[in-house]
Amino acid sequence: MTIPNRPSLGDLIGMPVGDVAALPAEMLAMLQEEVDESLRRAKAVKDRLDGALDRKYGTTAAELRSREGKDTGTVRFNDGAVTVAVDLPKKVDWDQGHLAATVERIRIAGDDPTEYVDLAFKVPERKYAAWPAHIRLAFEAARTVKTGKPTFTLKPIAP
């Protein structure tokens, strides 16, 4: 379906939000679909470029990191007139059961585990909703509900 006078994605950047909001729903749906497709395409291009950069520079970066005695972090080197910085971030995952057992051993030994670890309690909303009312009531004062950013999906209705 073609809609006359439909702004392009480039036009949207310069338009006041109120003007964009005033567009017909059919036009907004088409623009949203176009944005989603552009994002998918841009992600695919980024993934392709990142793969090429890894192929071109990954081995050099790994060798430099190894020479520097580090498994993660940033290394820099030159390729012609370009300085290449390659960062390999550290992502640490802790076994929660093992941590809890270790914290308990520290506590039993008479030390304060908060000197070594940050303790946090989390309650999955699904579990909270399944609790009996008297348990929910006991925890209610500790619970704050915040909302996230709304998402909108517009799909044209087929005639």
CSV table of C-alpha atoms in Angstrom, one decimal:
chain,number,residue,atom,x,y,z
A,1,MET,CA,0.0,0.0,0.0
A,2,THR,CA,1.4,3.4,-1.0
A,3,ILE,CA,0.5,6.4,1.1
A,4,PRO,CA,1.0,9.8,-0.6
A,5,ASN,CA,3.1,12.4,1.2
A,6,ARG,CA,4.5,9.8,3.6
A,7,PRO,CA,7.6,11.1,5.3
A,8,SER,CA,10.7,9.1,4.9
A,9,LEU,CA,12.7,7.9,7.9
A,10,GLY,CA,15.2,10.7,7.2
A,11,ASP,CA,12.3,13.2,7.4
A,12,LEU,CA,11.3,12.0,10.9
A,13,ILE,CA,14.6,13.2,12.4
A,14,GLY,CA,13.7,16.8,11.7
A,15,MET,CA,10.0,16.6,12.5
A,16,PRO,CA,8.7,17.6,15.9
A,17,VAL,CA,7.4,14.7,17.9
A,18,GLY,CA,3.9,16.2,17.9
A,19,ASP,CA,3.9,16.2,14.1
A,20,VAL,CA,5.0,12.6,13.9
A,21,ALA,CA,2.3,11.7,16.5
A,22,ALA,CA,-0.3,13.4,14.3
A,23,LEU,CA,0.4,11.2,11.3
A,24,PRO,CA,-2.3,8.6,10.4
A,25,ALA,CA,-2.0,5.2,12.1
A,26,GLU,CA,-1.4,3.5,8.7
A,27,MET,CA,1.5,5.8,8.0
A,28,LEU,CA,3.0,5.2,11.5
A,29,ALA,CA,2.6,1.5,11.1
A,30,MET,CA,4.5,1.6,7.8
A,31,LEU,CA,7.2,3.8,9.3
A,32,GLN,CA,7.6,1.5,12.2
A,33,GLU,CA,7.9,-1.5,9.9
A,34,GLU,CA,10.5,0.4,7.9
A,35,VAL,CA,12.5,1.3,11.1
A,36,ASP,CA,12.4,-2.3,12.2
A,37,GLU,CA,13.7,-3.5,8.9
A,38,SER,CA,16.4,-0.9,8.9
A,39,LEU,CA,17.5,-2.0,12.3
A,40,ARG,CA,17.6,-5.6,11.2
A,41,ARG,CA,19.7,-4.7,8.2
A,42,ALA,CA,22.0,-2.5,10.2
A,43,LYS,CA,22.5,-5.3,12.8
A,44,ALA,CA,23.3,-7.7,10.0
A,45,VAL,CA,25.8,-5.3,8.5
A,46,LYS,CA,27.4,-4.7,11.9
A,47,ASP,CA,27.7,-8.4,12.6
A,48,ARG,CA,29.3,-8.9,9.2
A,49,LEU,CA,31.8,-6.0,9.7
A,50,ASP,CA,32.6,-7.2,13.3
A,51,GLY,CA,33.3,-10.7,11.9
A,52,ALA,CA,35.6,-9.2,9.3
A,53,LEU,CA,37.4,-7.1,11.9
A,54,ASP,CA,37.8,-10.2,14.2
A,55,ARG,CA,39.2,-12.2,11.3
A,56,LYS,CA,41.6,-9.4,10.4
A,57,TYR,CA,42.7,-8.3,13.9
A,58,GLY,CA,41.6,-11.0,16.3
A,59,THR,CA,44.8,-13.1,16.2
A,60,THR,CA,47.1,-10.0,16.5
A,61,ALA,CA,45.1,-8.8,19.5
A,62,ALA,CA,45.2,-12.2,21.2
A,63,GLU,CA,49.0,-12.4,20.7
A,64,LEU,CA,49.4,-8.9,22.2
A,65,ARG,CA,47.2,-9.8,25.1
A,66,SER,CA,49.1,-13.0,25.7
A,67,ARG,CA,52.5,-11.1,25.6
A,68,GLU,CA,51.1,-8.6,28.1
A,69,GLY,CA,50.0,-11.5,30.3
A,70,LYS,CA,46.3,-10.7,30.3
A,71,ASP,CA,43.3,-12.7,29.2
A,72,THR,CA,41.0,-9.8,28.8
A,73,GLY,CA,41.1,-6.0,28.4
A,74,THR,CA,42.2,-3.6,25.7
A,75,VAL,CA,45.2,-3.8,23.4
A,76,ARG,CA,46.3,-1.2,20.8
A,77,PHE,CA,48.4,-1.5,17.7
A,78,ASN,CA,48.8,0.3,14.4
A,79,ASP,CA,47.7,-0.9,11.0
A,80,GLY,CA,49.2,1.6,8.6
A,81,ALA,CA,47.9,5.1,9.6
A,82,VAL,CA,45.2,3.6,11.8
A,83,THR,CA,45.4,2.7,15.5
A,84,VAL,CA,43.4,-0.4,16.2
A,85,ALA,CA,42.0,-0.8,19.8
A,86,VAL,CA,40.6,-4.2,20.5
A,87,ASP,CA,38.8,-4.7,23.8
A,88,LEU,CA,37.9,-8.1,25.1
A,89,PRO,CA,35.6,-7.4,28.1
A,90,LYS,CA,35.6,-9.6,31.1
A,91,LYS,CA,32.3,-11.2,31.9
A,92,VAL,CA,32.2,-12.9,35.3
A,93,ASP,CA,29.4,-15.2,36.4
A,94,TRP,CA,29.2,-16.5,39.9
A,95,ASP,CA,27.6,-19.8,41.0
A,96,GLN,CA,24.9,-18.5,43.4
A,97,GLY,CA,24.7,-21.8,45.4
A,98,HIS,CA,28.4,-21.9,45.9
A,99,LEU,CA,28.5,-18.3,46.9
A,100,ALA,CA,25.7,-18.8,49.4
A,101,ALA,CA,27.6,-21.8,51.0
A,102,THR,CA,30.8,-19.8,51.1
A,103,VAL,CA,29.0,-16.8,52.8
A,104,GLU,CA,27.6,-19.2,55.3
A,105,ARG,CA,31.0,-20.6,56.1
A,106,ILE,CA,32.4,-17.1,56.6
A,107,ARG,CA,29.5,-16.3,58.9
A,108,ILE,CA,30.0,-19.5,60.9
A,109,ALA,CA,33.7,-18.7,61.3
A,110,GLY,CA,32.7,-15.5,62.9
A,111,ASP,CA,33.6,-13.1,60.1
A,112,ASP,CA,31.3,-10.6,58.4
A,113,PRO,CA,30.7,-11.8,54.9
A,114,THR,CA,29.7,-8.2,53.8
A,115,GLU,CA,33.4,-7.4,54.0
A,116,TYR,CA,33.9,-9.7,51.1
A,117,VAL,CA,30.7,-9.8,49.1
A,118,ASP,CA,27.7,-7.7,48.4
A,119,LEU,CA,24.6,-9.4,49.5
A,120,ALA,CA,21.3,-8.9,47.6
A,121,PHE,CA,18.0,-10.5,47.8
A,122,LYS,CA,15.8,-10.8,44.7
A,123,VAL,CA,12.2,-12.0,44.5
A,124,PRO,CA,11.0,-13.1,41.0
A,125,GLU,CA,7.6,-11.5,40.4
A,126,ARG,CA,6.2,-14.9,39.4
A,127,LYS,CA,7.1,-16.3,42.9
A,128,TYR,CA,5.7,-13.2,44.6
A,129,ALA,CA,2.4,-13.6,42.8
A,130,ALA,CA,2.1,-17.2,43.9
A,131,TRP,CA,2.8,-16.5,47.6
A,132,PRO,CA,-0.1,-16.7,50.1
A,133,ALA,CA,-1.5,-13.3,51.0
A,134,HIS,CA,0.0,-13.2,54.5
A,135,ILE,CA,3.5,-13.8,53.1
A,136,ARG,CA,3.0,-11.1,50.4
A,137,LEU,CA,1.9,-8.7,53.1
A,138,ALA,CA,5.0,-9.3,55.1
A,139,PHE,CA,7.2,-8.4,52.2
A,140,GLU,CA,5.0,-5.6,50.8
A,141,ALA,CA,6.9,-2.7,52.5
A,142,ALA,CA,10.1,-3.8,50.8
A,143,ARG,CA,8.5,-3.9,47.3
A,144,THR,CA,8.5,-1.0,44.8
A,145,VAL,CA,7.0,-1.4,41.4
A,146,LYS,CA,8.5,0.7,38.6
A,147,THR,CA,7.5,0.7,35.0
A,148,GLY,CA,9.8,0.4,32.0
A,149,LYS,CA,9.6,2.2,28.7
A,150,PRO,CA,6.4,1.3,26.7
A,151,THR,CA,6.7,-0.4,23.4
A,152,PHE,CA,4.1,-0.1,20.6
A,153,THR,CA,3.6,-2.5,17.7
A,154,LEU,CA,1.4,-1.3,14.9
A,155,LYS,CA,0.2,-3.8,12.3
A,156,PRO,CA,-2.1,-2.9,9.5
A,157,ILE,CA,-5.3,-4.8,9.5
A,158,ALA,CA,-5.7,-6.8,6.3
A,159,PRO,CA,-8.7,-5.8,4.3
